[in-house]
Amino acid sequence: MKIRVGFGFDVHRLVEGRELWLGGIRLEHELGLLGHSDADVLIHAICDALLGAANMRDIGYHFPDTAGEFKNIDSKILLARTVDLIAEKGWRVGNIDATVCAERPKLKARIPEMQEVLAHVMGVEADDVSIKATTTEKLGFTGREEGISAYATVLIEKD
């Protein structure tokens, strides 16, 4: 079996008038993430990590923010398409280890739901999707609640 690892990162600004989507689920919050799609930073980081592991460039290359077809798109669709793209090269998802960095909202109670949703989209077990949440202790743009960032490391496999 051949394996590869990939790393992904994404960040979006928090603004009024947008829904907050993280890990494929909608969270109640007074601010949402600004972006061409639904701006789900966790899914975008995972997509970048998967594409990087398969040596297939990045999310912006495959799903450009200049394309109208991706305007306000549900990022779960982008994740499913990413899994299909790597499968075309013979790769499948092994596991995901991701971290969301946000002061608010607190995410701990919603992580199991995110794991289930993302696992379903990628066709893996929920146990193969690790999601952690942290803050920056009030430091930087995240600490000032100006945005949310996410990091993802993935392992992909090929027979």
mmCIF file of N, CA, C and O in Angstrom, residues 61-159:
data_model
loop_
_atom_site.group_PDB
_atom_site.id
_atom_site.type_symbol
_atom_site.label_atom_id
_atom_site.label_comp_id
_atom_site.label_asym_id
_atom_site.label_seq_id
_atom_site.Cartn_x
_atom_site.Cartn_y
_atom_site.Cartn_z
ATOM 1 N N TYR A 61 -7.664 26.292 -7.331
ATOM 2 C CA TYR A 61 -7.410 25.841 -8.694
ATOM 3 C C TYR A 61 -8.618 25.079 -9.240
ATOM 4 O O TYR A 61 -9.031 25.277 -10.386
ATOM 5 N N HIS A 62 -9.171 24.189 -8.424
ATOM 6 C CA HIS A 62 -10.282 23.346 -8.869
ATOM 7 C C HIS A 62 -11.649 24.029 -8.756
ATOM 8 O O HIS A 62 -12.554 23.726 -9.539
ATOM 9 N N PHE A 63 -11.789 24.910 -7.764
ATOM 10 C CA PHE A 63 -13.074 25.567 -7.506
ATOM 11 C C PHE A 63 -12.846 27.071 -7.350
ATOM 12 O O PHE A 63 -12.979 27.621 -6.259
ATOM 13 N N PRO A 64 -12.500 27.776 -8.428
ATOM 14 C CA PRO A 64 -12.117 29.186 -8.330
ATOM 15 C C PRO A 64 -13.256 30.091 -7.863
ATOM 16 O O PRO A 64 -14.419 29.871 -8.223
ATOM 17 N N ASP A 65 -12.880 31.111 -7.096
ATOM 18 C CA ASP A 65 -13.888 32.053 -6.602
ATOM 19 C C ASP A 65 -14.327 33.040 -7.676
ATOM 20 O O ASP A 65 -15.144 33.924 -7.411
ATOM 21 N N THR A 66 -13.829 32.849 -8.871
ATOM 22 C CA THR A 66 -14.268 33.669 -10.008
ATOM 23 C C THR A 66 -15.365 32.962 -10.806
ATOM 24 O O THR A 66 -15.926 33.542 -11.733
ATOM 25 N N ALA A 67 -15.656 31.703 -10.451
ATOM 26 C CA ALA A 67 -16.652 30.910 -11.171
ATOM 27 C C ALA A 67 -18.013 31.039 -10.493
ATOM 28 O O ALA A 67 -18.162 30.716 -9.309
ATOM 29 N N GLY A 68 -18.990 31.494 -11.245
ATOM 30 C CA GLY A 68 -20.340 31.668 -10.708
ATOM 31 C C GLY A 68 -20.961 30.398 -10.172
ATOM 32 O O GLY A 68 -21.777 30.443 -9.254
ATOM 33 N N GLU A 69 -20.575 29.254 -10.721
ATOM 34 C CA GLU A 69 -21.160 27.986 -10.274
ATOM 35 C C GLU A 69 -20.832 27.677 -8.816
ATOM 36 O O GLU A 69 -21.511 26.861 -8.189
ATOM 37 N N PHE A 70 -19.809 28.329 -8.263
ATOM 38 C CA PHE A 70 -19.425 28.073 -6.876
ATOM 39 C C PHE A 70 -19.900 29.154 -5.915
ATOM 40 O O PHE A 70 -19.643 29.081 -4.719
ATOM 41 N N LYS A 71 -20.630 30.161 -6.426
ATOM 42 C CA LYS A 71 -21.136 31.235 -5.581
ATOM 43 C C LYS A 71 -22.119 30.655 -4.561
ATOM 44 O O LYS A 71 -23.085 29.985 -4.923
ATOM 45 N N ASN A 72 -21.824 30.867 -3.275
ATOM 46 C CA ASN A 72 -22.654 30.409 -2.149
ATOM 47 C C ASN A 72 -22.835 28.890 -2.092
ATOM 48 O O ASN A 72 -23.759 28.408 -1.437
ATOM 49 N N ILE A 73 -21.962 28.134 -2.759
ATOM 50 C CA ILE A 73 -22.090 26.679 -2.774
ATOM 51 C C ILE A 73 -21.832 26.109 -1.376
ATOM 52 O O ILE A 73 -21.028 26.635 -0.608
ATOM 53 N N ASP A 74 -22.529 25.043 -1.069
ATOM 54 C CA ASP A 74 -22.322 24.292 0.162
ATOM 55 C C ASP A 74 -20.953 23.606 0.051
ATOM 56 O O ASP A 74 -20.708 22.836 -0.883
ATOM 57 N N SER A 75 -20.079 23.874 0.993
ATOM 58 C CA SER A 75 -18.720 23.321 0.918
ATOM 59 C C SER A 75 -18.687 21.804 1.010
ATOM 60 O O SER A 75 -17.700 21.185 0.598
ATOM 61 N N LYS A 76 -19.747 21.176 1.502
ATOM 62 C CA LYS A 76 -19.798 19.710 1.498
ATOM 63 C C LYS A 76 -19.761 19.192 0.062
ATOM 64 O O LYS A 76 -19.205 18.125 -0.201
ATOM 65 N N ILE A 77 -20.338 19.951 -0.857
ATOM 66 C CA ILE A 77 -20.283 19.574 -2.276
ATOM 67 C C ILE A 77 -18.845 19.641 -2.776
ATOM 68 O O ILE A 77 -18.384 18.751 -3.502
ATOM 69 N N LEU A 78 -18.126 20.676 -2.381
ATOM 70 C CA LEU A 78 -16.715 20.796 -2.775
ATOM 71 C C LEU A 78 -15.892 19.645 -2.191
ATOM 72 O O LEU A 78 -15.013 19.106 -2.869
ATOM 73 N N LEU A 79 -16.181 19.258 -0.955
ATOM 74 C CA LEU A 79 -15.458 18.145 -0.335
ATOM 75 C C LEU A 79 -15.745 16.838 -1.067
ATOM 76 O O LEU A 79 -14.822 16.064 -1.360
ATOM 77 N N ALA A 80 -16.997 16.587 -1.392
ATOM 78 C CA ALA A 80 -17.350 15.365 -2.133
ATOM 79 C C ALA A 80 -16.650 15.342 -3.490
ATOM 80 O O ALA A 80 -16.119 14.304 -3.906
ATOM 81 N N ARG A 81 -16.624 16.483 -4.164
ATOM 82 C CA ARG A 81 -15.937 16.558 -5.468
ATOM 83 C C ARG A 81 -14.431 16.357 -5.306
ATOM 84 O O ARG A 81 -13.791 15.749 -6.161
ATOM 85 N N THR A 82 -13.868 16.853 -4.211
ATOM 86 C CA THR A 82 -12.442 16.665 -3.949
ATOM 87 C C THR A 82 -12.130 15.189 -3.744
ATOM 88 O O THR A 82 -11.142 14.672 -4.282
ATOM 89 N N VAL A 83 -12.959 14.508 -2.982
ATOM 90 C CA VAL A 83 -12.768 13.066 -2.773
ATOM 91 C C VAL A 83 -12.856 12.338 -4.111
ATOM 92 O O VAL A 83 -12.065 11.422 -4.381
ATOM 93 N N ASP A 84 -13.785 12.743 -4.971
ATOM 94 C CA ASP A 84 -13.881 12.144 -6.312
ATOM 95 C C ASP A 84 -12.629 12.436 -7.141
ATOM 96 O O ASP A 84 -12.145 11.562 -7.872
ATOM 97 N N LEU A 85 -12.113 13.663 -7.052
ATOM 98 C CA LEU A 85 -10.909 14.027 -7.809
ATOM 99 C C LEU A 85 -9.708 13.172 -7.413
ATOM 100 O O LEU A 85 -8.992 12.673 -8.282
ATOM 101 N N ILE A 86 -9.500 12.988 -6.105
ATOM 102 C CA ILE A 86 -8.352 12.172 -5.714
ATOM 103 C C ILE A 86 -8.572 10.707 -6.062
ATOM 104 O O ILE A 86 -7.627 9.986 -6.372
ATOM 105 N N ALA A 87 -9.844 10.269 -6.050
ATOM 106 C CA ALA A 87 -10.162 8.882 -6.423
ATOM 107 C C ALA A 87 -9.831 8.618 -7.886
ATOM 108 O O ALA A 87 -9.452 7.496 -8.242
ATOM 109 N N GLU A 88 -9.958 9.641 -8.732
ATOM 110 C CA GLU A 88 -9.597 9.484 -10.146
ATOM 111 C C GLU A 88 -8.122 9.139 -10.315
ATOM 112 O O GLU A 88 -7.734 8.553 -11.324
ATOM 113 N N LYS A 89 -7.302 9.503 -9.332
ATOM 114 C CA LYS A 89 -5.874 9.152 -9.356
ATOM 115 C C LYS A 89 -5.596 7.907 -8.514
ATOM 116 O O LYS A 89 -4.443 7.565 -8.274
ATOM 117 N N GLY A 90 -6.655 7.234 -8.050
ATOM 118 C CA GLY A 90 -6.503 5.992 -7.304
ATOM 119 C C GLY A 90 -6.379 6.152 -5.797
ATOM 120 O O GLY A 90 -6.135 5.174 -5.095
ATOM 121 N N TRP A 91 -6.546 7.358 -5.273
ATOM 122 C CA TRP A 91 -6.386 7.610 -3.842
ATOM 123 C C TRP A 91 -7.715 7.552 -3.113
ATOM 124 O O TRP A 91 -8.752 7.877 -3.676
ATOM 125 N N ARG A 92 -7.659 7.171 -1.841
ATOM 126 C CA ARG A 92 -8.828 7.221 -0.966
ATOM 127 C C ARG A 92 -8.400 7.834 0.364
ATOM 128 O O ARG A 92 -7.226 7.783 0.738
ATOM 129 N N VAL A 93 -9.362 8.387 1.059
ATOM 130 C CA VAL A 93 -9.097 9.027 2.354
ATOM 131 C C VAL A 93 -8.755 7.960 3.382
ATOM 132 O O VAL A 93 -9.480 6.973 3.530
ATOM 133 N N GLY A 94 -7.659 8.168 4.091
ATOM 134 C CA GLY A 94 -7.291 7.304 5.209
ATOM 135 C C GLY A 94 -7.830 7.892 6.499
ATOM 136 O O GLY A 94 -8.718 7.330 7.131
ATOM 137 N N ASN A 95 -7.295 9.045 6.866
ATOM 138 C CA ASN A 95 -7.820 9.747 8.039
ATOM 139 C C ASN A 95 -7.528 11.231 7.947
ATOM 140 O O ASN A 95 -6.709 11.672 7.149
ATOM 141 N N ILE A 96 -8.240 11.976 8.779
ATOM 142 C CA ILE A 96 -8.145 13.434 8.839
ATOM 143 C C ILE A 96 -7.833 13.820 10.278
ATOM 144 O O ILE A 96 -8.434 13.283 11.214
ATOM 145 N N ASP A 97 -6.943 14.769 10.469
ATOM 146 C CA ASP A 97 -6.714 15.380 11.776
ATOM 147 C C ASP A 97 -6.752 16.887 11.555
ATOM 148 O O ASP A 97 -5.917 17.428 10.833
ATOM 149 N N ALA A 98 -7.750 17.550 12.136
ATOM 150 C CA ALA A 98 -7.965 18.974 11.867
ATOM 151 C C ALA A 98 -8.138 19.768 13.155
ATOM 152 O O ALA A 98 -8.580 19.236 14.168
ATOM 153 N N THR A 99 -7.796 21.046 13.065
ATOM 154 C CA THR A 99 -7.958 21.974 14.189
ATOM 155 C C THR A 99 -8.630 23.241 13.686
ATOM 156 O O THR A 99 -8.211 23.811 12.677
ATOM 157 N N VAL A 100 -9.666 23.667 14.399
ATOM 158 C CA VAL A 100 -10.337 24.937 14.132
ATOM 159 C C VAL A 100 -9.899 25.907 15.207
ATOM 160 O O VAL A 100 -9.908 25.578 16.391
ATOM 161 N N CYS A 101 -9.521 27.097 14.804
ATOM 162 C CA CYS A 101 -9.059 28.129 15.725
ATOM 163 C C CYS A 101 -10.073 29.267 15.737
ATOM 164 O O CYS A 101 -10.199 29.998 14.755
ATOM 165 N N ALA A 102 -10.811 29.392 16.860
ATOM 166 C CA ALA A 102 -11.859 30.412 16.984
ATOM 167 C C ALA A 102 -12.068 30.743 18.461
ATOM 168 O O ALA A 102 -12.064 29.837 19.297
ATOM 169 N N GLU A 103 -12.250 31.998 18.756
ATOM 170 C CA GLU A 103 -12.583 32.388 20.127
ATOM 171 C C GLU A 103 -14.023 31.998 20.456
ATOM 172 O O GLU A 103 -14.297 31.467 21.524
ATOM 173 N N ARG A 104 -14.923 32.297 19.538
ATOM 174 C CA ARG A 104 -16.330 31.971 19.688
ATOM 175 C C ARG A 104 -16.881 31.634 18.315
ATOM 176 O O ARG A 104 -16.378 32.152 17.331
ATOM 177 N N PRO A 105 -17.919 30.844 18.218
ATOM 178 C CA PRO A 105 -18.583 30.154 19.315
ATOM 179 C C PRO A 105 -17.755 28.979 19.812
ATOM 180 O O PRO A 105 -16.855 28.501 19.104
ATOM 181 N N LYS A 106 -18.061 28.519 20.990
ATOM 182 C CA LYS A 106 -17.398 27.334 21.524
ATOM 183 C C LYS A 106 -17.892 26.127 20.725
ATOM 184 O O LYS A 106 -19.080 25.988 20.463
ATOM 185 N N LEU A 107 -16.975 25.264 20.327
ATOM 186 C CA LEU A 107 -17.298 24.202 19.375
ATOM 187 C C LEU A 107 -17.363 22.802 19.971
ATOM 188 O O LEU A 107 -17.866 21.887 19.324
ATOM 189 N N LYS A 108 -16.860 22.615 21.166
ATOM 190 C CA LYS A 108 -16.694 21.268 21.734
ATOM 191 C C LYS A 108 -17.950 20.397 21.609
ATOM 192 O O LYS A 108 -17.867 19.246 21.189
ATOM 193 N N ALA A 109 -19.098 20.948 21.929
ATOM 194 C CA ALA A 109 -20.334 20.154 21.916
ATOM 195 C C ALA A 109 -20.768 19.759 20.506
ATOM 196 O O ALA A 109 -21.509 18.785 20.333
ATOM 197 N N ARG A 110 -20.319 20.483 19.493
ATOM 198 C CA ARG A 110 -20.761 20.224 18.115
ATOM 199 C C ARG A 110 -19.777 19.372 17.315
ATOM 200 O O ARG A 110 -20.074 18.960 16.193
ATOM 201 N N ILE A 111 -18.600 19.109 17.873
ATOM 202 C CA ILE A 111 -17.582 18.353 17.135
ATOM 203 C C ILE A 111 -18.055 16.961 16.728
ATOM 204 O O ILE A 111 -17.835 16.559 15.579
ATOM 205 N N PRO A 112 -18.716 16.182 17.586
ATOM 206 C CA PRO A 112 -19.173 14.863 17.121
ATOM 207 C C PRO A 112 -20.096 14.934 15.901
ATOM 208 O O PRO A 112 -19.995 14.096 14.995
ATOM 209 N N GLU A 113 -20.957 15.942 15.851
ATOM 210 C CA GLU A 113 -21.828 16.115 14.687
ATOM 211 C C GLU A 113 -21.010 16.444 13.445
ATOM 212 O O GLU A 113 -21.273 15.908 12.358
ATOM 213 N N MET A 114 -20.006 17.310 13.589
ATOM 214 C CA MET A 114 -19.133 17.627 12.455
ATOM 215 C C MET A 114 -18.431 16.370 11.956
ATOM 216 O O MET A 114 -18.333 16.137 10.745
ATOM 217 N N GLN A 115 -17.940 15.557 12.891
ATOM 218 C CA GLN A 115 -17.246 14.324 12.509
ATOM 219 C C GLN A 115 -18.161 13.410 11.696
ATOM 220 O O GLN A 115 -17.750 12.856 10.678
ATOM 221 N N GLU A 116 -19.402 13.250 12.152
ATOM 222 C CA GLU A 116 -20.359 12.392 11.451
ATOM 223 C C GLU A 116 -20.654 12.918 10.047
ATOM 224 O O GLU A 116 -20.661 12.157 9.081
ATOM 225 N N VAL A 117 -20.902 14.229 9.944
ATOM 226 C CA VAL A 117 -21.233 14.828 8.642
ATOM 227 C C VAL A 117 -20.059 14.680 7.676
ATOM 228 O O VAL A 117 -20.231 14.243 6.531
ATOM 229 N N LEU A 118 -18.870 15.036 8.129
ATOM 230 C CA LEU A 118 -17.704 14.975 7.237
ATOM 231 C C LEU A 118 -17.365 13.540 6.858
ATOM 232 O O LEU A 118 -17.011 13.263 5.702
ATOM 233 N N ALA A 119 -17.465 12.619 7.800
ATOM 234 C CA ALA A 119 -17.194 11.208 7.501
ATOM 235 C C ALA A 119 -18.159 10.698 6.434
ATOM 236 O O ALA A 119 -17.753 9.998 5.500
ATOM 237 N N HIS A 120 -19.427 11.056 6.569
ATOM 238 C CA HIS A 120 -20.429 10.636 5.585
ATOM 239 C C HIS A 120 -20.077 11.166 4.189
ATOM 240 O O HIS A 120 -20.129 10.418 3.203
ATOM 241 N N VAL A 121 -19.719 12.437 4.107
ATOM 242 C CA VAL A 121 -19.382 13.039 2.810
ATOM 243 C C VAL A 121 -18.169 12.353 2.187
ATOM 244 O O VAL A 121 -18.136 12.115 0.985
ATOM 245 N N MET A 122 -17.172 12.008 3.016
ATOM 246 C CA MET A 122 -15.932 11.416 2.490
ATOM 247 C C MET A 122 -15.979 9.899 2.376
ATOM 248 O O MET A 122 -15.053 9.292 1.848
ATOM 249 N N GLY A 123 -17.036 9.268 2.897
ATOM 250 C CA GLY A 123 -17.151 7.814 2.811
ATOM 251 C C GLY A 123 -16.202 7.079 3.735
ATOM 252 O O GLY A 123 -15.699 6.006 3.385
ATOM 253 N N VAL A 124 -15.950 7.657 4.913
ATOM 254 C CA VAL A 124 -15.094 7.012 5.911
ATOM 255 C C VAL A 124 -15.864 6.907 7.230
ATOM 256 O O VAL A 124 -16.981 7.409 7.345
ATOM 257 N N GLU A 125 -15.261 6.283 8.204
ATOM 258 C CA GLU A 125 -15.857 6.182 9.534
ATOM 259 C C GLU A 125 -15.639 7.488 10.295
ATOM 260 O O GLU A 125 -14.616 8.159 10.090
ATOM 261 N N ALA A 126 -16.557 7.816 11.188
ATOM 262 C CA ALA A 126 -16.408 9.029 12.006
ATOM 263 C C ALA A 126 -15.117 8.984 12.817
ATOM 264 O O ALA A 126 -14.492 10.021 13.064
ATOM 265 N N ASP A 127 -14.679 7.796 13.192
ATOM 266 C CA ASP A 127 -13.438 7.640 13.951
ATOM 267 C C ASP A 127 -12.203 8.025 13.133
ATOM 268 O O ASP A 127 -11.127 8.248 13.674
ATOM 269 N N ASP A 128 -12.363 8.125 11.820
ATOM 270 C CA ASP A 128 -11.260 8.522 10.942
ATOM 271 C C ASP A 128 -11.159 10.039 10.778
ATOM 272 O O ASP A 128 -10.295 10.526 10.044
ATOM 273 N N VAL A 129 -12.056 10.779 11.433
ATOM 274 C CA VAL A 129 -12.095 12.238 11.311
ATOM 275 C C VAL A 129 -11.910 12.850 12.707
ATOM 276 O O VAL A 129 -12.832 12.888 13.505
ATOM 277 N N SER A 130 -10.705 13.312 12.977
ATOM 278 C CA SER A 130 -10.410 13.976 14.242
ATOM 279 C C SER A 130 -10.543 15.480 14.055
ATOM 280 O O SER A 130 -9.959 16.045 13.137
ATOM 281 N N ILE A 131 -11.339 16.110 14.919
ATOM 282 C CA ILE A 131 -11.499 17.569 14.883
ATOM 283 C C ILE A 131 -11.243 18.099 16.285
ATOM 284 O O ILE A 131 -11.818 17.605 17.254
ATOM 285 N N LYS A 132 -10.376 19.081 16.348
ATOM 286 C CA LYS A 132 -10.080 19.733 17.617
ATOM 287 C C LYS A 132 -10.403 21.211 17.485
ATOM 288 O O LYS A 132 -10.396 21.747 16.389
ATOM 289 N N ALA A 133 -10.693 21.856 18.609
ATOM 290 C CA ALA A 133 -10.974 23.290 18.612
ATOM 291 C C ALA A 133 -10.055 23.958 19.625
ATOM 292 O O ALA A 133 -9.795 23.415 20.698
ATOM 293 N N THR A 134 -9.569 25.138 19.261
ATOM 294 C CA THR A 134 -8.705 25.892 20.164
ATOM 295 C C THR A 134 -8.966 27.379 19.964
ATOM 296 O O THR A 134 -9.699 27.776 19.054
ATOM 297 N N THR A 135 -8.368 28.176 20.810
ATOM 298 C CA THR A 135 -8.416 29.635 20.681
ATOM 299 C C THR A 135 -6.986 30.131 20.524
ATOM 300 O O THR A 135 -6.035 29.346 20.588
ATOM 301 N N THR A 136 -6.838 31.434 20.366
ATOM 302 C CA THR A 136 -5.497 32.023 20.362
ATOM 303 C C THR A 136 -5.292 32.871 21.613
ATOM 304 O O THR A 136 -4.471 33.782 21.618
ATOM 305 N N GLU A 137 -6.063 32.552 22.663
ATOM 306 C CA GLU A 137 -5.931 33.268 23.940
ATOM 307 C C GLU A 137 -6.057 34.774 23.751
ATOM 308 O O GLU A 137 -5.307 35.556 24.318
ATOM 309 N N LYS A 138 -7.020 35.170 22.887
ATOM 310 C CA LYS A 138 -7.338 36.581 22.608
ATOM 311 C C LYS A 138 -6.250 37.311 21.807
ATOM 312 O O LYS A 138 -6.276 38.524 21.686
ATOM 313 N N LEU A 139 -5.308 36.578 21.218
ATOM 314 C CA LEU A 139 -4.236 37.189 20.439
ATOM 315 C C LEU A 139 -4.559 37.144 18.952
ATOM 316 O O LEU A 139 -5.179 36.207 18.457
ATOM 317 N N GLY A 140 -4.103 38.151 18.213
ATOM 318 C CA GLY A 140 -4.214 38.180 16.762
ATOM 319 C C GLY A 140 -5.636 38.352 16.265
ATOM 320 O O GLY A 140 -6.562 38.638 17.021
ATOM 321 N N PHE A 141 -5.818 38.186 14.921
ATOM 322 C CA PHE A 141 -7.132 38.396 14.315
ATOM 323 C C PHE A 141 -8.157 37.423 14.861
ATOM 324 O O PHE A 141 -9.332 37.766 15.021
ATOM 325 N N THR A 142 -7.739 36.186 15.153
ATOM 326 C CA THR A 142 -8.675 35.222 15.721
ATOM 327 C C THR A 142 -9.076 35.646 17.133
ATOM 328 O O THR A 142 -10.253 35.609 17.486
ATOM 329 N N GLY A 143 -8.114 36.062 17.918
ATOM 330 C CA GLY A 143 -8.389 36.506 19.279
ATOM 331 C C GLY A 143 -9.296 37.715 19.343
ATOM 332 O O GLY A 143 -10.085 37.871 20.283
ATOM 333 N N ARG A 144 -9.184 38.581 18.342
ATOM 334 C CA ARG A 144 -10.059 39.765 18.263
ATOM 335 C C ARG A 144 -11.402 39.427 17.619
ATOM 336 O O ARG A 144 -12.219 40.304 17.391
ATOM 337 N N GLU A 145 -11.614 38.158 17.297
ATOM 338 C CA GLU A 145 -12.841 37.667 16.667
ATOM 339 C C GLU A 145 -13.109 38.317 15.318
ATOM 340 O O GLU A 145 -14.241 38.565 14.929
ATOM 341 N N GLU A 146 -12.031 38.556 14.574
ATOM 342 C CA GLU A 146 -12.138 39.099 13.220
ATOM 343 C C GLU A 146 -12.255 37.984 12.186
ATOM 344 O O GLU A 146 -12.671 38.232 11.054
ATOM 345 N N GLY A 147 -11.866 36.766 12.557
ATOM 346 C CA GLY A 147 -11.915 35.646 11.626
ATOM 347 C C GLY A 147 -11.721 34.326 12.331
ATOM 348 O O GLY A 147 -11.479 34.277 13.534
ATOM 349 N N ILE A 148 -11.843 33.263 11.551
ATOM 350 C CA ILE A 148 -11.650 31.893 12.026
ATOM 351 C C ILE A 148 -10.687 31.217 11.058
ATOM 352 O O ILE A 148 -10.776 31.413 9.834
ATOM 353 N N SER A 149 -9.785 30.418 11.581
ATOM 354 C CA SER A 149 -8.865 29.661 10.742
ATOM 355 C C SER A 149 -8.993 28.173 11.039
ATOM 356 O O SER A 149 -9.510 27.779 12.087
ATOM 357 N N ALA A 150 -8.518 27.369 10.113
ATOM 358 C CA ALA A 150 -8.525 25.916 10.293
ATOM 359 C C ALA A 150 -7.296 25.318 9.635
ATOM 360 O O ALA A 150 -6.822 25.811 8.607
ATOM 361 N N TYR A 151 -6.807 24.261 10.243
ATOM 362 C CA TYR A 151 -5.644 23.510 9.771
ATOM 363 C C TYR A 151 -6.070 22.050 9.636
ATOM 364 O O TYR A 151 -6.838 21.553 10.458
ATOM 365 N N ALA A 152 -5.570 21.369 8.626
ATOM 366 C CA ALA A 152 -5.895 19.954 8.452
ATOM 367 C C ALA A 152 -4.694 19.188 7.944
ATOM 368 O O ALA A 152 -3.969 19.657 7.060
ATOM 369 N N THR A 153 -4.502 18.029 8.508
ATOM 370 C CA THR A 153 -3.530 17.067 8.020
ATOM 371 C C THR A 153 -4.302 15.814 7.633
ATOM 372 O O THR A 153 -5.198 15.387 8.363
ATOM 373 N N VAL A 154 -3.957 15.271 6.472
ATOM 374 C CA VAL A 154 -4.681 14.078 6.005
ATOM 375 C C VAL A 154 -3.687 13.005 5.600
ATOM 376 O O VAL A 154 -2.533 13.288 5.264
ATOM 377 N N LEU A 155 -4.182 11.784 5.629
ATOM 378 C CA LEU A 155 -3.450 10.657 5.085
ATOM 379 C C LEU A 155 -4.341 10.062 3.992
ATOM 380 O O LEU A 155 -5.536 9.879 4.210
ATOM 381 N N ILE A 156 -3.745 9.858 2.820
ATOM 382 C CA ILE A 156 -4.490 9.198 1.745
ATOM 383 C C ILE A 156 -3.753 7.905 1.404
ATOM 384 O O ILE A 156 -2.543 7.785 1.630
ATOM 385 N N GLU A 157 -4.519 6.949 0.873
ATOM 386 C CA GLU A 157 -3.978 5.615 0.614
ATOM 387 C C GLU A 157 -4.291 5.165 -0.801
ATOM 388 O O GLU A 157 -5.290 5.573 -1.379
ATOM 389 N N LYS A 158 -3.397 4.313 -1.309
ATOM 390 C CA LYS A 158 -3.588 3.712 -2.638
ATOM 391 C C LYS A 158 -3.031 2.302 -2.561
ATOM 392 O O LYS A 158 -1.947 2.081 -2.031
ATOM 393 N N ASP A 159 -3.775 1.329 -3.099
ATOM 394 C CA ASP A 159 -3.303 -0.071 -3.112
ATOM 395 C C ASP A 159 -2.218 -0.268 -4.136
ATOM 396 O O ASP A 159 -2.088 0.418 -5.099
#
